PDB file with one MODEL, atoms N, CA, C and O in Angstrom:
MODEL        1
ATOM      1  N   MET A   1      -8.920 -36.516   6.053  1.00  0.00           N
ATOM      2  CA  MET A   1     -10.174 -36.564   5.506  1.00  0.00           C
ATOM      3  C   MET A   1      -9.643 -35.389   4.049  1.00  0.00           C
ATOM      4  O   MET A   1      -9.335 -34.429   4.755  1.00  0.00           O
ATOM      5  N   LEU A   2      -9.403 -34.966   2.786  1.00  0.00           N
ATOM      6  CA  LEU A   2      -8.865 -34.229   2.316  1.00  0.00           C
ATOM      7  C   LEU A   2     -10.408 -33.083   2.055  1.00  0.00           C
ATOM      8  O   LEU A   2     -11.613 -33.331   2.008  1.00  0.00           O
ATOM      9  N   LEU A   3      -9.531 -31.684   1.922  1.00  0.00           N
ATOM     10  CA  LEU A   3     -10.638 -30.677   1.495  1.00  0.00           C
ATOM     11  C   LEU A   3     -10.860 -30.655  -0.081  1.00  0.00           C
ATOM     12  O   LEU A   3      -9.960 -30.873  -0.892  1.00  0.00           O
ATOM     13  N   PRO A   4     -11.823 -30.442  -0.315  1.00  0.00           N
ATOM     14  CA  PRO A   4     -12.704 -30.206  -1.662  1.00  0.00           C
ATOM     15  C   PRO A   4     -11.477 -28.463  -2.187  1.00  0.00           C
ATOM     16  O   PRO A   4     -11.151 -27.398  -1.662  1.00  0.00           O
ATOM     17  N   ASP A   5     -11.202 -29.316  -3.672  1.00  0.00           N
ATOM     18  CA  ASP A   5     -10.435 -28.741  -4.041  1.00  0.00           C
ATOM     19  C   ASP A   5     -10.714 -27.207  -4.279  1.00  0.00           C
ATOM     20  O   ASP A   5      -9.843 -26.337  -4.285  1.00  0.00           O
ATOM     21  N   TYR A   6     -12.461 -26.953  -4.533  1.00  0.00           N
ATOM     22  CA  TYR A   6     -12.555 -25.375  -4.193  1.00  0.00           C
ATOM     23  C   TYR A   6     -11.262 -24.120  -3.104  1.00  0.00           C
ATOM     24  O   TYR A   6     -10.505 -23.149  -3.098  1.00  0.00           O
ATOM     25  N   CYS A   7     -11.952 -25.302  -2.322  1.00  0.00           N
ATOM     26  CA  CYS A   7     -11.375 -24.763  -0.690  1.00  0.00           C
ATOM     27  C   CYS A   7      -9.429 -24.325  -1.075  1.00  0.00           C
ATOM     28  O   CYS A   7      -8.761 -23.292  -1.130  1.00  0.00           O
ATOM     29  N   TYR A   8      -9.272 -25.263  -1.190  1.00  0.00           N
ATOM     30  CA  TYR A   8      -7.597 -25.049  -1.832  1.00  0.00           C
ATOM     31  C   TYR A   8      -7.325 -23.723  -2.481  1.00  0.00           C
ATOM     32  O   TYR A   8      -6.746 -22.723  -2.056  1.00  0.00           O
ATOM     33  N   TYR A   9      -8.004 -24.037  -3.829  1.00  0.00           N
ATOM     34  CA  TYR A   9      -8.102 -22.603  -4.571  1.00  0.00           C
ATOM     35  C   TYR A   9      -8.329 -21.270  -4.065  1.00  0.00           C
ATOM     36  O   TYR A   9      -7.681 -20.254  -4.320  1.00  0.00           O
ATOM     37  N   TYR A  10      -9.610 -21.444  -3.107  1.00  0.00           N
ATOM     38  CA  TYR A  10      -9.500 -20.385  -2.356  1.00  0.00           C
ATOM     39  C   TYR A  10      -8.550 -19.872  -1.686  1.00  0.00           C
ATOM     40  O   TYR A  10      -8.101 -18.771  -2.005  1.00  0.00           O
ATOM     41  N   TYR A  11      -7.844 -20.890  -0.156  1.00  0.00           N
ATOM     42  CA  TYR A  11      -6.701 -20.589   0.214  1.00  0.00           C
ATOM     43  C   TYR A  11      -5.977 -20.167  -0.501  1.00  0.00           C
ATOM     44  O   TYR A  11      -6.049 -18.952  -0.684  1.00  0.00           O
ATOM     45  N   TYR A  12      -5.107 -20.820  -1.125  1.00  0.00           N
ATOM     46  CA  TYR A  12      -4.288 -20.407  -2.318  1.00  0.00           C
ATOM     47  C   TYR A  12      -4.217 -18.179  -2.833  1.00  0.00           C
ATOM     48  O   TYR A  12      -3.458 -17.211  -2.832  1.00  0.00           O
ATOM     49  N   TYR A  13      -5.475 -18.557  -3.131  1.00  0.00           N
ATOM     50  CA  TYR A  13      -5.951 -16.920  -4.066  1.00  0.00           C
ATOM     51  C   TYR A  13      -5.737 -15.790  -3.141  1.00  0.00           C
ATOM     52  O   TYR A  13      -5.199 -14.702  -3.346  1.00  0.00           O
ATOM     53  N   TYR A  14      -6.464 -16.463  -1.700  1.00  0.00           N
ATOM     54  CA  TYR A  14      -6.254 -15.279  -0.654  1.00  0.00           C
ATOM     55  C   TYR A  14      -5.062 -15.110  -0.306  1.00  0.00           C
ATOM     56  O   TYR A  14      -4.837 -13.903  -0.386  1.00  0.00           O
ATOM     57  N   TYR A  15      -3.703 -15.944   0.218  1.00  0.00           N
ATOM     58  CA  TYR A  15      -2.552 -16.205   0.099  1.00  0.00           C
ATOM     59  C   TYR A  15      -1.975 -15.130  -1.118  1.00  0.00           C
ATOM     60  O   TYR A  15      -1.448 -14.077  -0.759  1.00  0.00           O
ATOM     61  N   TYR A  16      -2.044 -15.302  -1.876  1.00  0.00           N
ATOM     62  CA  TYR A  16      -1.679 -14.714  -2.900  1.00  0.00           C
ATOM     63  C   TYR A  16      -1.725 -13.176  -2.826  1.00  0.00           C
ATOM     64  O   TYR A  16      -0.677 -12.541  -2.945  1.00  0.00           O
ATOM     65  N   TYR A  17      -3.018 -12.497  -2.614  1.00  0.00           N
ATOM     66  CA  TYR A  17      -3.347 -11.304  -2.799  1.00  0.00           C
ATOM     67  C   TYR A  17      -3.149 -10.802  -1.209  1.00  0.00           C
ATOM     68  O   TYR A  17      -3.640  -9.677  -1.120  1.00  0.00           O
ATOM     69  N   TYR A  18      -2.673 -11.188  -0.096  1.00  0.00           N
ATOM     70  CA  TYR A  18      -2.321 -10.648   0.502  1.00  0.00           C
ATOM     71  C   TYR A  18      -1.106 -10.376   0.406  1.00  0.00           C
ATOM     72  O   TYR A  18      -0.660  -9.262   0.681  1.00  0.00           O
ATOM     73  N   TYR A  19      -0.297 -11.496  -0.054  1.00  0.00           N
ATOM     74  CA  TYR A  19       1.682 -11.489  -0.417  1.00  0.00           C
ATOM     75  C   TYR A  19       1.457  -9.937  -1.251  1.00  0.00           C
ATOM     76  O   TYR A  19       2.336  -9.108  -1.013  1.00  0.00           O
ATOM     77  N   TYR A  20       0.689  -9.644  -1.904  1.00  0.00           N
ATOM     78  CA  TYR A  20       0.626  -8.781  -3.588  1.00  0.00           C
ATOM     79  C   TYR A  20       0.031  -7.545  -2.259  1.00  0.00           C
ATOM     80  O   TYR A  20       0.653  -6.870  -1.438  1.00  0.00           O
ATOM     81  N   TYR A  21      -0.446  -7.592  -2.359  1.00  0.00           N
ATOM     82  CA  TYR A  21      -0.758  -6.299  -0.784  1.00  0.00           C
ATOM     83  C   TYR A  21       0.217  -5.866  -0.273  1.00  0.00           C
ATOM     84  O   TYR A  21       0.408  -4.650  -0.311  1.00  0.00           O
ATOM     85  N   TYR A  22       0.971  -6.572   0.248  1.00  0.00           N
ATOM     86  CA  TYR A  22       1.919  -5.986   1.254  1.00  0.00           C
ATOM     87  C   TYR A  22       2.885  -5.961   0.423  1.00  0.00           C
ATOM     88  O   TYR A  22       3.882  -5.457   0.939  1.00  0.00           O
ATOM     89  N   TYR A  23       3.064  -6.344  -0.840  1.00  0.00           N
ATOM     90  CA  TYR A  23       4.347  -5.866  -1.426  1.00  0.00           C
ATOM     91  C   TYR A  23       4.086  -4.871  -1.858  1.00  0.00           C
ATOM     92  O   TYR A  23       4.991  -4.037  -1.858  1.00  0.00           O
ATOM     93  N   TYR A  24       3.163  -4.599  -2.250  1.00  0.00           N
ATOM     94  CA  TYR A  24       2.663  -3.089  -2.532  1.00  0.00           C
ATOM     95  C   TYR A  24       2.715  -2.126  -1.622  1.00  0.00           C
ATOM     96  O   TYR A  24       3.326  -1.077  -1.828  1.00  0.00           O
ATOM     97  N   TYR A  25       2.123  -2.368  -0.597  1.00  0.00           N
ATOM     98  CA  TYR A  25       2.502  -1.841   0.028  1.00  0.00           C
ATOM     99  C   TYR A  25       4.036  -1.071   0.400  1.00  0.00           C
ATOM    100  O   TYR A  25       4.254   0.132   0.261  1.00  0.00           O
ATOM    101  N   TYR A  26       4.701  -1.767   0.742  1.00  0.00           N
ATOM    102  CA  TYR A  26       6.192  -1.628   1.239  1.00  0.00           C
ATOM    103  C   TYR A  26       7.072  -0.953  -0.255  1.00  0.00           C
ATOM    104  O   TYR A  26       8.103  -0.292  -0.136  1.00  0.00           O
ATOM    105  N   TYR A  27       6.352  -1.312  -1.782  1.00  0.00           N
ATOM    106  CA  TYR A  27       7.132  -0.620  -2.550  1.00  0.00           C
ATOM    107  C   TYR A  27       6.193   1.028  -2.775  1.00  0.00           C
ATOM    108  O   TYR A  27       6.767   2.016  -3.232  1.00  0.00           O
ATOM    109  N   TYR A  28       5.263   1.037  -2.514  1.00  0.00           N
ATOM    110  CA  TYR A  28       4.829   2.238  -2.122  1.00  0.00           C
ATOM    111  C   TYR A  28       5.555   3.525  -0.937  1.00  0.00           C
ATOM    112  O   TYR A  28       5.734   4.742  -0.991  1.00  0.00           O
ATOM    113  N   TYR A  29       5.817   2.424   0.091  1.00  0.00           N
ATOM    114  CA  TYR A  29       6.144   3.142   1.255  1.00  0.00           C
ATOM    115  C   TYR A  29       7.659   3.817   0.805  1.00  0.00           C
ATOM    116  O   TYR A  29       7.955   5.011   0.851  1.00  0.00           O
ATOM    117  N   TYR A  30       8.350   2.905   0.447  1.00  0.00           N
ATOM    118  CA  TYR A  30       9.656   3.469  -0.249  1.00  0.00           C
ATOM    119  C   TYR A  30      10.359   4.493  -0.877  1.00  0.00           C
ATOM    120  O   TYR A  30      11.433   5.095  -0.857  1.00  0.00           O
ATOM    121  N   TYR A  31       8.676   4.391  -1.765  1.00  0.00           N
ATOM    122  CA  TYR A  31       9.156   5.426  -3.089  1.00  0.00           C
ATOM    123  C   TYR A  31       8.472   6.846  -2.741  1.00  0.00           C
ATOM    124  O   TYR A  31       8.572   7.690  -3.632  1.00  0.00           O
ATOM    125  N   TYR A  32       7.778   7.231  -1.542  1.00  0.00           N
ATOM    126  CA  TYR A  32       7.267   7.884  -0.609  1.00  0.00           C
ATOM    127  C   TYR A  32       7.991   8.770  -0.011  1.00  0.00           C
ATOM    128  O   TYR A  32       7.816   9.973   0.179  1.00  0.00           O
ATOM    129  N   TYR A  33       9.356   7.597   0.449  1.00  0.00           N
ATOM    130  CA  TYR A  33      10.606   8.132   1.195  1.00  0.00           C
ATOM    131  C   TYR A  33      11.578   8.484   0.408  1.00  0.00           C
ATOM    132  O   TYR A  33      12.523   9.197   0.746  1.00  0.00           O
ATOM    133  N   TYR A  34      11.334   7.835  -1.067  1.00  0.00           N
ATOM    134  CA  TYR A  34      12.479   8.217  -2.107  1.00  0.00           C
ATOM    135  C   TYR A  34      12.278   9.679  -2.419  1.00  0.00           C
ATOM    136  O   TYR A  34      12.925  10.723  -2.331  1.00  0.00           O
ATOM    137  N   TYR A  35      11.182   9.314  -2.791  1.00  0.00           N
ATOM    138  CA  TYR A  35      10.733  10.806  -3.399  1.00  0.00           C
ATOM    139  C   TYR A  35      11.514  11.986  -2.575  1.00  0.00           C
ATOM    140  O   TYR A  35      12.457  12.719  -2.874  1.00  0.00           O
ATOM    141  N   TYR A  36      10.530  11.815  -1.155  1.00  0.00           N
ATOM    142  CA  TYR A  36      10.599  12.876   0.194  1.00  0.00           C
ATOM    143  C   TYR A  36      12.179  13.029   0.150  1.00  0.00           C
ATOM    144  O   TYR A  36      12.396  14.180   0.529  1.00  0.00           O
ATOM    145  N   TYR A  37      13.213  12.488  -0.097  1.00  0.00           N
ATOM    146  CA  TYR A  37      14.768  12.709  -0.059  1.00  0.00           C
ATOM    147  C   TYR A  37      15.118  13.106  -0.849  1.00  0.00           C
ATOM    148  O   TYR A  37      16.253  13.582  -0.843  1.00  0.00           O
ATOM    149  N   TYR A  38      14.407  13.123  -1.853  1.00  0.00           N
ATOM    150  CA  TYR A  38      14.934  13.995  -3.050  1.00  0.00           C
ATOM    151  C   TYR A  38      14.568  15.237  -3.569  1.00  0.00           C
ATOM    152  O   TYR A  38      15.240  16.044  -4.210  1.00  0.00           O
ATOM    153  N   TYR A  39      13.531  15.270  -3.240  1.00  0.00           N
ATOM    154  CA  TYR A  39      12.218  16.275  -3.040  1.00  0.00           C
ATOM    155  C   TYR A  39      11.185  16.959  -1.979  1.00  0.00           C
ATOM    156  O   TYR A  39       9.974  17.180  -1.954  1.00  0.00           O
ATOM    157  N   PRO A  40      12.285  17.176  -1.123  1.00  0.00           N
ATOM    158  CA  PRO A  40      11.761  17.627   0.305  1.00  0.00           C
ATOM    159  C   PRO A  40      10.531  19.081   0.667  1.00  0.00           C
ATOM    160  O   PRO A  40       9.636  19.263   1.492  1.00  0.00           O
ATOM    161  N   GLU A  41      11.205  19.973  -0.616  1.00  0.00           N
ATOM    162  CA  GLU A  41      10.142  20.725  -0.202  1.00  0.00           C
ATOM    163  C   GLU A  41       8.560  20.477  -1.091  1.00  0.00           C
ATOM    164  O   GLU A  41       7.397  20.539  -0.693  1.00  0.00           O
ATOM    165  N   THR A  42       9.059  20.227  -2.222  1.00  0.00           N
ATOM    166  CA  THR A  42       7.458  18.873  -2.581  1.00  0.00           C
ATOM    167  C   THR A  42       6.815  19.118  -1.956  1.00  0.00           C
ATOM    168  O   THR A  42       5.983  20.008  -1.780  1.00  0.00           O
ATOM    169  N   THR A  43       7.546  17.344  -1.016  1.00  0.00           N
ATOM    170  CA  THR A  43       7.079  16.994  -0.275  1.00  0.00           C
ATOM    171  C   THR A  43       5.442  17.219   0.493  1.00  0.00           C
ATOM    172  O   THR A  43       4.247  16.967   0.339  1.00  0.00           O
ATOM    173  N   TYR A  44       6.877  18.188   1.819  1.00  0.00           N
ATOM    174  CA  TYR A  44       6.356  18.139   2.616  1.00  0.00           C
ATOM    175  C   TYR A  44       5.247  19.675   1.968  1.00  0.00           C
ATOM    176  O   TYR A  44       4.839  20.550   2.731  1.00  0.00           O
ATOM    177  N   ALA A  45       5.080  19.658   1.075  1.00  0.00           N
ATOM    178  CA  ALA A  45       3.734  20.879   0.436  1.00  0.00           C
ATOM    179  C   ALA A  45       2.797  20.128   0.183  1.00  0.00           C
ATOM    180  O   ALA A  45       1.766  20.202   0.852  1.00  0.00           O
ATOM    181  N   LEU A  46       2.960  19.034  -1.060  1.00  0.00           N
ATOM    182  CA  LEU A  46       1.881  18.548  -0.889  1.00  0.00           C
ATOM    183  C   LEU A  46       1.715  17.817   0.486  1.00  0.00           C
ATOM    184  O   LEU A  46       0.529  17.499   0.400  1.00  0.00           O
ATOM    185  N   LEU A  47       2.201  17.279   1.871  1.00  0.00           N
ATOM    186  CA  LEU A  47       1.700  17.229   2.655  1.00  0.00           C
ATOM    187  C   LEU A  47       0.339  18.328   3.744  1.00  0.00           C
ATOM    188  O   LEU A  47      -0.681  18.290   4.433  1.00  0.00           O
ATOM    189  N   LYS A  48       1.484  19.240   3.098  1.00  0.00           N
ATOM    190  CA  LYS A  48       1.033  20.433   4.047  1.00  0.00           C
ATOM    191  C   LYS A  48      -1.098  20.394   3.561  1.00  0.00           C
ATOM    192  O   LYS A  48      -2.200  20.435   4.109  1.00  0.00           O
ATOM    193  N   LYS A  49      -0.436  20.285   2.165  1.00  0.00           N
ATOM    194  CA  LYS A  49      -1.726  20.315   1.882  1.00  0.00           C
ATOM    195  C   LYS A  49      -2.982  19.536   1.626  1.00  0.00           C
ATOM    196  O   LYS A  49      -4.171  19.837   1.737  1.00  0.00           O
ATOM    197  N   ASN A  50      -2.270  18.282   1.193  1.00  0.00           N
ATOM    198  CA  ASN A  50      -3.686  17.295   1.743  1.00  0.00           C
ATOM    199  C   ASN A  50      -3.814  17.386   3.017  1.00  0.00           C
ATOM    200  O   ASN A  50      -4.845  16.751   3.239  1.00  0.00           O
ATOM    201  N   ALA A  51      -3.185  18.003   4.581  1.00  0.00           N
ATOM    202  CA  ALA A  51      -3.673  18.098   6.034  1.00  0.00           C
ATOM    203  C   ALA A  51      -4.940  18.878   5.767  1.00  0.00           C
ATOM    204  O   ALA A  51      -6.042  18.459   6.121  1.00  0.00           O
ATOM    205  N   ASN A  52      -4.683  20.486   4.878  1.00  0.00           N
ATOM    206  CA  ASN A  52      -5.789  20.932   4.763  1.00  0.00           C
ATOM    207  C   ASN A  52      -6.870  21.281   4.771  1.00  0.00           C
ATOM    208  O   ASN A  52      -7.622  22.051   5.369  1.00  0.00           O
ATOM    209  N   SER A  53      -6.840  19.981   3.322  1.00  0.00           N
ATOM    210  CA  SER A  53      -7.648  19.290   2.926  1.00  0.00           C
ATOM    211  C   SER A  53      -8.735  18.660   3.913  1.00  0.00           C
ATOM    212  O   SER A  53      -9.958  18.799   3.940  1.00  0.00           O
ATOM    213  N   ALA A  54      -7.853  17.907   4.727  1.00  0.00           N
ATOM    214  CA  ALA A  54      -8.623  17.403   5.466  1.00  0.00           C
ATOM    215  C   ALA A  54      -9.496  17.633   6.670  1.00  0.00           C
ATOM    216  O   ALA A  54     -10.594  17.232   7.055  1.00  0.00           O
ATOM    217  N   ILE A  55      -8.125  18.814   7.307  1.00  0.00           N
ATOM    218  CA  ILE A  55      -9.299  19.665   8.624  1.00  0.00           C
ATOM    219  C   ILE A  55      -9.979  20.414   7.032  1.00  0.00           C
ATOM    220  O   ILE A  55     -10.362  19.314   6.634  1.00  0.00           O
ATOM    221  N   ASN A  56     -10.186  20.879   6.471  1.00  0.00           N
ATOM    222  CA  ASN A  56     -11.171  22.104   5.617  1.00  0.00           C
ATOM    223  C   ASN A  56     -12.836  20.950   5.306  1.00  0.00           C
ATOM    224  O   ASN A  56     -14.009  21.319   5.257  1.00  0.00           O
ATOM    225  N   SER A  57     -12.267  19.590   5.159  1.00  0.00           N
ATOM    226  CA  SER A  57     -13.166  18.639   4.588  1.00  0.00           C
ATOM    227  C   SER A  57     -14.354  18.816   5.930  1.00  0.00           C
ATOM    228  O   SER A  57     -15.397  18.162   5.923  1.00  0.00           O
TER     229      SER A  57
ENDMDL
END
């Protein structure tokens, strides 16, 4: 028994969104380490600022 067309459309749309989400996640992760490698002081300052903001909130 074949599924209706909208079921296939929903399945492929979900798969595409899932793949795009992981691609964006790994790209962000790579960019973060690249930035940290070239600007360690700035990155540390940003992390410290974010940590303080989280604690103070």
